Tab-separated table of C-alpha atoms and ligand atoms in Angstrom:
chain	number	residue	atom	x	y	z
A	51	MET	CA	14.652	0.513	-39.888
A	52	MET	CA	17.117	-1.898	-38.297
A	53	ALA	CA	18.031	-1.121	-34.706
A	54	ASN	CA	21.624	-0.166	-34.063
A	55	ALA	CA	23.254	-2.834	-31.881
A	56	HIS	CA	25.291	-0.157	-30.108
A	57	GLU	CA	22.347	2.038	-29.383
A	58	THR	CA	22.139	2.798	-25.674
A	59	LYS	CA	18.901	1.836	-23.981
A	60	GLY	CA	16.541	4.680	-23.175
A	61	PRO	CA	15.744	5.527	-19.577
A	62	VAL	CA	13.534	3.053	-17.742
A	63	ALA	CA	9.995	4.388	-17.305
A	64	PRO	CA	8.886	4.635	-13.691
A	65	ALA	CA	6.277	2.679	-11.784
A	66	LEU	CA	3.505	4.765	-10.222
A	67	ILE	CA	2.606	3.799	-6.665
A	68	ILE	CA	-0.482	5.386	-5.110
A	69	ASP	CA	-2.220	5.439	-1.757
A	70	SER	CA	-4.485	7.797	0.176
A	71	GLY	CA	-1.386	8.851	2.106
A	72	SER	CA	1.760	7.274	3.496
A	73	GLY	CA	0.544	3.666	3.714
A	74	GLY	CA	1.856	2.727	0.295
A	75	LEU	CA	5.352	3.558	1.515
A	76	SER	CA	5.294	0.183	3.258
A	77	ILE	CA	4.931	-1.398	-0.207
A	78	TRP	CA	7.330	1.035	-1.875
A	79	GLY	CA	10.134	-0.127	0.448
A	80	HIS	CA	9.719	-3.732	-0.715
A	81	ILE	CA	9.534	-2.693	-4.379
A	82	ARG	CA	12.769	-0.758	-4.018
A	83	ARG	CA	14.520	-3.774	-2.558
A	84	HIS	CA	13.221	-6.209	-5.196
A	85	THR	CA	13.695	-3.948	-8.246
A	86	PRO	CA	16.448	-1.483	-7.268
A	87	TRP	CA	16.854	-0.428	-10.911
A	88	LEU	CA	13.228	0.706	-11.238
A	89	PRO	CA	12.492	4.426	-10.896
A	90	THR	CA	9.326	5.183	-8.939
A	91	LEU	CA	6.763	7.938	-8.582
A	92	TYR	CA	4.896	7.838	-5.289
A	93	LEU	CA	1.616	9.665	-4.868
A	94	ALA	CA	0.099	10.292	-1.431
A	95	ASP	CA	-3.446	11.485	-2.074
A	96	PHE	CA	-3.825	13.650	1.034
A	97	GLY	CA	-6.374	15.729	-0.867
A	98	PHE	CA	-8.849	12.858	-0.479
A	99	TYR	CA	-7.454	11.197	2.672
A	100	PRO	CA	-8.692	9.021	4.324
A	101	TYR	CA	-10.167	6.560	1.852
A	102	GLY	CA	-11.479	4.304	4.632
A	103	ASP	CA	-14.692	6.260	5.194
A	104	LYS	CA	-15.468	7.026	1.525
A	105	SER	CA	-18.054	5.212	-0.593
A	106	GLU	CA	-16.989	2.771	-3.291
A	107	GLN	CA	-18.205	5.173	-5.973
A	108	GLU	CA	-16.225	8.095	-4.527
A	109	ILE	CA	-13.048	6.015	-4.356
A	110	GLU	CA	-13.445	4.676	-7.870
A	111	THR	CA	-13.950	8.157	-9.351
A	112	ARG	CA	-11.107	9.681	-7.370
A	113	VAL	CA	-8.519	6.985	-8.042
A	114	ARG	CA	-9.267	6.931	-11.747
A	115	HIS	CA	-8.922	10.735	-11.808
A	116	ILE	CA	-5.593	10.878	-10.000
A	117	VAL	CA	-4.047	8.085	-12.053
A	118	GLU	CA	-5.146	9.822	-15.256
A	119	GLN	CA	-3.709	13.147	-14.106
A	120	VAL	CA	-0.373	11.802	-12.964
A	121	CYS	CA	0.124	9.522	-15.985
A	122	GLU	CA	-0.548	12.439	-18.300
A	123	CYS	CA	2.391	14.396	-16.840
A	124	TYR	CA	4.608	11.454	-15.902
A	125	PRO	CA	4.101	8.415	-18.149
A	126	ALA	CA	4.388	5.321	-15.961
A	127	GLN	CA	4.890	1.804	-17.210
A	128	LEU	CA	3.087	0.103	-14.340
A	129	ILE	CA	0.582	1.197	-11.705
A	130	VAL	CA	0.552	-0.104	-8.147
A	131	VAL	CA	-2.565	0.615	-6.116
A	132	ALA	CA	-0.799	0.342	-2.761
A	133	CYS	CA	-4.018	0.626	-0.804
A	134	ASN	CA	-6.357	-2.188	0.235
A	135	THR	CA	-9.365	0.088	0.565
A	136	ALA	CA	-9.004	1.246	-3.043
A	137	SER	CA	-7.853	-2.086	-4.494
A	138	THR	CA	-10.952	-3.891	-3.257
A	139	VAL	CA	-12.960	-1.502	-5.480
A	140	VAL	CA	-10.961	-0.106	-8.406
A	141	LEU	CA	-8.707	-2.754	-9.914
A	142	ASP	CA	-11.089	-3.899	-12.658
A	143	HIS	CA	-11.957	-0.307	-13.575
A	144	LEU	CA	-8.302	0.704	-13.841
A	145	ARG	CA	-7.422	-2.380	-15.876
A	146	ALA	CA	-10.217	-1.554	-18.311
A	147	ARG	CA	-9.088	2.075	-18.599
A	148	PHE	CA	-5.265	1.869	-18.700
A	149	GLN	CA	-2.926	-0.192	-20.853
A	150	GLN	CA	-0.214	-0.519	-18.254
A	151	PRO	CA	-0.278	-3.486	-15.889
A	152	VAL	CA	-2.141	-2.609	-12.685
A	153	VAL	CA	-1.047	-4.334	-9.479
A	154	GLY	CA	-3.243	-4.130	-6.405
A	155	VAL	CA	-3.052	-5.155	-2.780
A	156	VAL	CA	-5.781	-7.084	-1.034
A	157	PRO	CA	-5.833	-8.429	2.530
A	158	ALA	CA	-3.607	-11.501	2.881
A	159	ILE	CA	-6.419	-13.663	4.280
A	160	LYS	CA	-5.242	-16.689	2.310
A	161	THR	CA	-1.727	-16.521	3.784
A	162	ALA	CA	-3.024	-16.161	7.335
A	163	ALA	CA	-5.570	-18.953	6.900
A	164	THR	CA	-2.879	-21.235	5.496
A	165	HIS	CA	-0.465	-20.656	8.377
A	166	THR	CA	-2.750	-20.552	11.386
A	167	LYS	CA	-2.284	-23.371	13.878
A	168	LYS	CA	-5.174	-22.319	16.074
A	169	GLN	CA	-7.729	-21.768	13.280
A	170	VAL	CA	-8.250	-18.265	14.662
A	171	ILE	CA	-7.123	-15.353	12.523
A	172	GLY	CA	-7.641	-11.606	12.655
A	173	LEU	CA	-8.174	-8.877	10.100
A	174	LEU	CA	-7.094	-5.369	11.027
A	175	ALA	CA	-8.131	-2.930	8.304
A	176	THR	CA	-10.046	0.243	7.538
A	177	GLN	CA	-13.789	0.214	8.126
A	178	GLY	CA	-14.290	0.249	4.362
A	179	THR	CA	-12.196	-2.880	3.812
A	180	VAL	CA	-13.738	-4.680	6.788
A	181	ARG	CA	-17.250	-4.307	5.388
A	182	ARG	CA	-16.408	-4.812	1.692
A	183	ALA	CA	-18.067	-7.736	-0.151
A	184	TYR	CA	-14.616	-8.465	-1.635
A	185	THR	CA	-13.274	-9.179	1.864
A	186	ASP	CA	-16.191	-11.503	2.656
A	187	GLU	CA	-15.445	-13.399	-0.526
A	188	LEU	CA	-11.781	-13.814	0.459
A	189	ILE	CA	-12.873	-15.181	3.827
A	190	ARG	CA	-15.406	-17.527	2.195
A	191	ASP	CA	-12.856	-18.737	-0.356
A	192	PHE	CA	-9.827	-19.202	1.876
A	193	ALA	CA	-10.730	-19.096	5.560
A	194	ARG	CA	-13.878	-21.171	5.909
A	195	HIS	CA	-12.098	-23.333	8.477
A	196	CYS	CA	-11.177	-20.338	10.650
A	197	GLN	CA	-12.792	-18.047	13.132
A	198	VAL	CA	-12.074	-14.583	11.695
A	199	ILE	CA	-11.983	-11.596	14.055
A	200	LYS	CA	-12.452	-8.379	12.059
A	201	VAL	CA	-11.445	-5.012	13.493
A	202	GLY	CA	-11.893	-1.721	11.634
A	203	ALA	CA	-9.284	0.720	12.951
A	204	PRO	CA	-9.359	4.231	11.452
A	205	ASP	CA	-7.135	5.588	14.258
A	206	LEU	CA	-4.298	3.350	13.179
A	207	VAL	CA	-4.291	4.965	9.751
A	208	GLN	CA	-3.587	8.323	11.368
A	209	TRP	CA	-0.969	6.803	13.691
A	210	GLY	CA	0.799	5.468	10.590
A	211	GLU	CA	0.768	9.008	9.195
A	212	ASP	CA	2.133	10.348	12.499
A	213	TRP	CA	4.934	7.786	12.461
A	214	VAL	CA	6.144	8.940	9.036
A	215	ARG	CA	6.261	12.450	10.517
A	216	GLY	CA	8.376	11.216	13.411
A	217	ARG	CA	5.734	10.641	16.141
A	218	SER	CA	5.299	7.262	17.864
A	219	PRO	CA	1.848	5.825	18.628
A	220	ASP	CA	0.338	5.765	22.111
A	221	MET	CA	1.036	2.157	23.146
A	222	ALA	CA	-1.927	1.901	25.537
A	223	ARG	CA	-4.345	2.936	22.801
A	224	LEU	CA	-2.691	0.598	20.321
A	225	ARG	CA	-3.066	-2.243	22.803
A	226	GLY	CA	-6.763	-1.390	23.109
A	227	VAL	CA	-7.176	-1.733	19.341
A	228	ILE	CA	-5.600	-5.203	19.194
A	229	GLN	CA	-7.307	-6.469	22.370
A	230	PRO	CA	-9.969	-8.527	20.450
A	231	PHE	CA	-7.164	-10.556	18.811
A	232	LEU	CA	-5.464	-11.182	22.142
A	233	GLU	CA	-8.727	-12.263	23.741
A	234	ALA	CA	-9.562	-14.638	20.896
A	235	GLU	CA	-5.953	-15.938	20.928
A	236	ALA	CA	-5.484	-15.367	17.204
A	237	ASP	CA	-2.058	-16.488	16.004
A	238	GLN	CA	-2.129	-14.686	12.611
A	239	VAL	CA	-3.447	-11.167	12.070
A	240	VAL	CA	-3.706	-9.699	8.589
A	241	LEU	CA	-2.662	-6.069	8.298
A	242	GLY	CA	-5.290	-5.251	5.687
A	243	CYS	CA	-4.357	-1.601	5.339
A	244	THR	CA	-0.993	-0.511	3.998
A	245	HIS	CA	-0.591	2.076	6.744
A	246	PHE	CA	-0.399	-0.648	9.375
A	247	PRO	CA	2.897	-2.357	8.443
A	248	LEU	CA	4.520	1.008	9.220
A	249	LEU	CA	3.589	0.241	12.851
A	250	LYS	CA	4.782	-3.379	12.840
A	251	PRO	CA	7.623	-2.878	15.357
A	252	PHE	CA	5.078	-1.543	17.869
A	253	LEU	CA	2.609	-4.365	17.164
A	254	TYR	CA	5.349	-6.958	17.715
A	255	GLN	CA	6.351	-5.211	20.920
A	256	LEU	CA	2.789	-5.568	22.222
A	257	ALA	CA	2.029	-9.032	20.837
A	258	PRO	CA	5.198	-10.922	19.864
A	259	ASP	CA	3.329	-14.236	19.587
A	260	ILE	CA	1.071	-13.018	16.816
A	261	ASN	CA	2.317	-13.219	13.237
A	262	TRP	CA	1.393	-9.821	11.743
A	263	VAL	CA	0.863	-10.602	8.075
A	264	ASP	CA	1.089	-8.099	5.235
A	265	SER	CA	1.309	-8.281	1.450
A	266	GLY	CA	4.263	-5.943	0.767
A	267	GLU	CA	6.726	-8.677	-0.133
A	268	ALA	CA	4.253	-10.455	-2.428
A	269	ILE	CA	3.376	-7.234	-4.260
A	270	ALA	CA	7.046	-6.437	-4.830
A	271	ARG	CA	7.638	-9.938	-6.189
A	272	ARG	CA	4.711	-9.494	-8.566
A	273	VAL	CA	6.121	-6.182	-9.816
A	274	ALA	CA	9.556	-7.764	-10.332
A	275	TYR	CA	7.980	-10.645	-12.223
A	276	LEU	CA	5.998	-8.339	-14.531
A	277	LEU	CA	9.073	-6.252	-15.326
A	278	GLN	CA	11.685	-8.988	-15.385
A	279	ALA	CA	12.393	-8.517	-19.104
A	280	GLN	CA	13.712	-5.046	-18.284
A	281	GLN	CA	16.058	-5.995	-15.506
A	282	SER	CA	19.044	-3.865	-16.516
A	283	GLU	CA	22.631	-4.117	-15.382
A	284	GLY	CA	23.422	-1.603	-12.691
A	285	GLY	CA	21.829	1.775	-13.104
A	286	GLU	CA	20.741	1.731	-9.470
A	287	GLU	CA	22.608	4.771	-8.415
A	288	SER	CA	20.955	7.041	-10.926
A	289	THR	CA	17.485	5.610	-10.311
A	290	SER	CA	15.225	8.386	-9.169
A	291	HIS	CA	12.373	8.158	-6.700
A	292	ARG	CA	10.012	11.091	-6.677
A	293	ALA	CA	7.301	11.611	-4.088
A	294	PHE	CA	4.216	13.751	-4.655
A	295	TYR	CA	1.270	14.613	-2.457
A	296	SER	CA	-2.068	16.217	-3.188
A	297	GLY	CA	-3.994	18.579	-0.941
A	298	ASP	CA	-4.130	22.293	-0.345
A	299	LYS	CA	-1.581	22.512	2.487
A	300	GLN	CA	2.144	22.291	2.184
A	301	ASP	CA	3.341	19.483	4.460
A	302	SER	CA	7.003	20.064	5.213
A	303	GLU	CA	7.060	17.336	7.859
A	304	TRP	CA	5.954	14.769	5.289
A	305	GLU	CA	8.384	16.119	2.719
A	306	ARG	CA	11.207	15.659	5.243
A	307	GLY	CA	9.975	12.158	6.149
A	308	ALA	CA	9.851	11.142	2.473
A	309	MET	CA	13.341	12.493	1.791
A	310	ALA	CA	14.667	10.608	4.829
A	311	LEU	CA	13.254	7.386	3.374
A	312	GLY	CA	15.254	7.886	0.181
A	313	PHE	CA	13.124	9.903	-2.236
A	314	SER	CA	15.132	12.312	-4.352
A	315	SER	CA	12.317	14.897	-4.222
A	316	ALA	CA	9.031	15.387	-2.390
A	317	GLU	CA	6.595	17.959	-3.649
A	318	GLN	CA	2.986	19.022	-3.693
A	319	ILE	CA	0.956	18.357	-6.844
A	320	ALA	CA	-2.386	19.872	-7.889
A	321	LEU	CA	-4.943	17.165	-8.693
B	432	DGL	N1	-3.678	2.747	3.220
B	432	DGL	C1	-5.005	2.483	2.841
B	432	DGL	C2	-5.367	1.013	2.846
B	432	DGL	O1	-4.516	0.202	2.584
B	432	DGL	C3	-6.114	3.446	3.168
B	432	DGL	C4	-6.187	4.129	4.490
B	432	DGL	C5	-7.236	5.223	4.460
B	432	DGL	O2	-7.026	6.195	3.736
B	432	DGL	O3	-8.266	5.105	5.138
B	432	DGL	O4	-6.476	0.636	3.056
């Protein structure tokens, strides 16, 4: 049947953005700016938080499960794994299982290694990401000419969570975490966990001479590129952004934090 030229376009299907918790919000903000017409579903997987200390097998099984569950109820046209710890493990599995494009985030080692003037770069990430073979490969492929200082910082993940709930990090403890980079005089430090860009203002306050590198902007550009054919006129105002979180406790503080960031709803979901 021929399409009617005056037919109005159907609603734009949302992108699903997932993380173990609030870290992916640092990516979500960039996606919103680059594709303001795109509705989003954000899932904070507090039911399995943190991912940083889980095995690769556990993460793969869990992420596949949550994406399946959410996509069954809320069909998404694109999936963003807004978590380095998960992306370094699950991207191939998700791409084999789902038809939608799957965008992941991996530590921006290449960017840091390209821009360093001192040939000393840092990687601040979860313990899982720091010890992943994928990370070693990135360093081998792009940062052979650099000294790479790797710091696994699980506390920072929680401080990112606290920040979304309105609590600032303890600056003395934060300084302690970044001390190895200051000592080695690194000029570029990769924030290899999506929770960490949430703390960027504090990191710059403590070490303004370091360039704190994250992948949020690049991921958002990739999403915009993949969906460019759909770029619609206007429609921004009615675009909805829904936040969900798993876990057995209601988290009103997080719900309030998510609403303050611009989500139209924030609710618990059983996964
Ligand atoms: N935000 C995640 C990352 O990018 C995971 C943090 C965690 O749950 O340990 O690695």
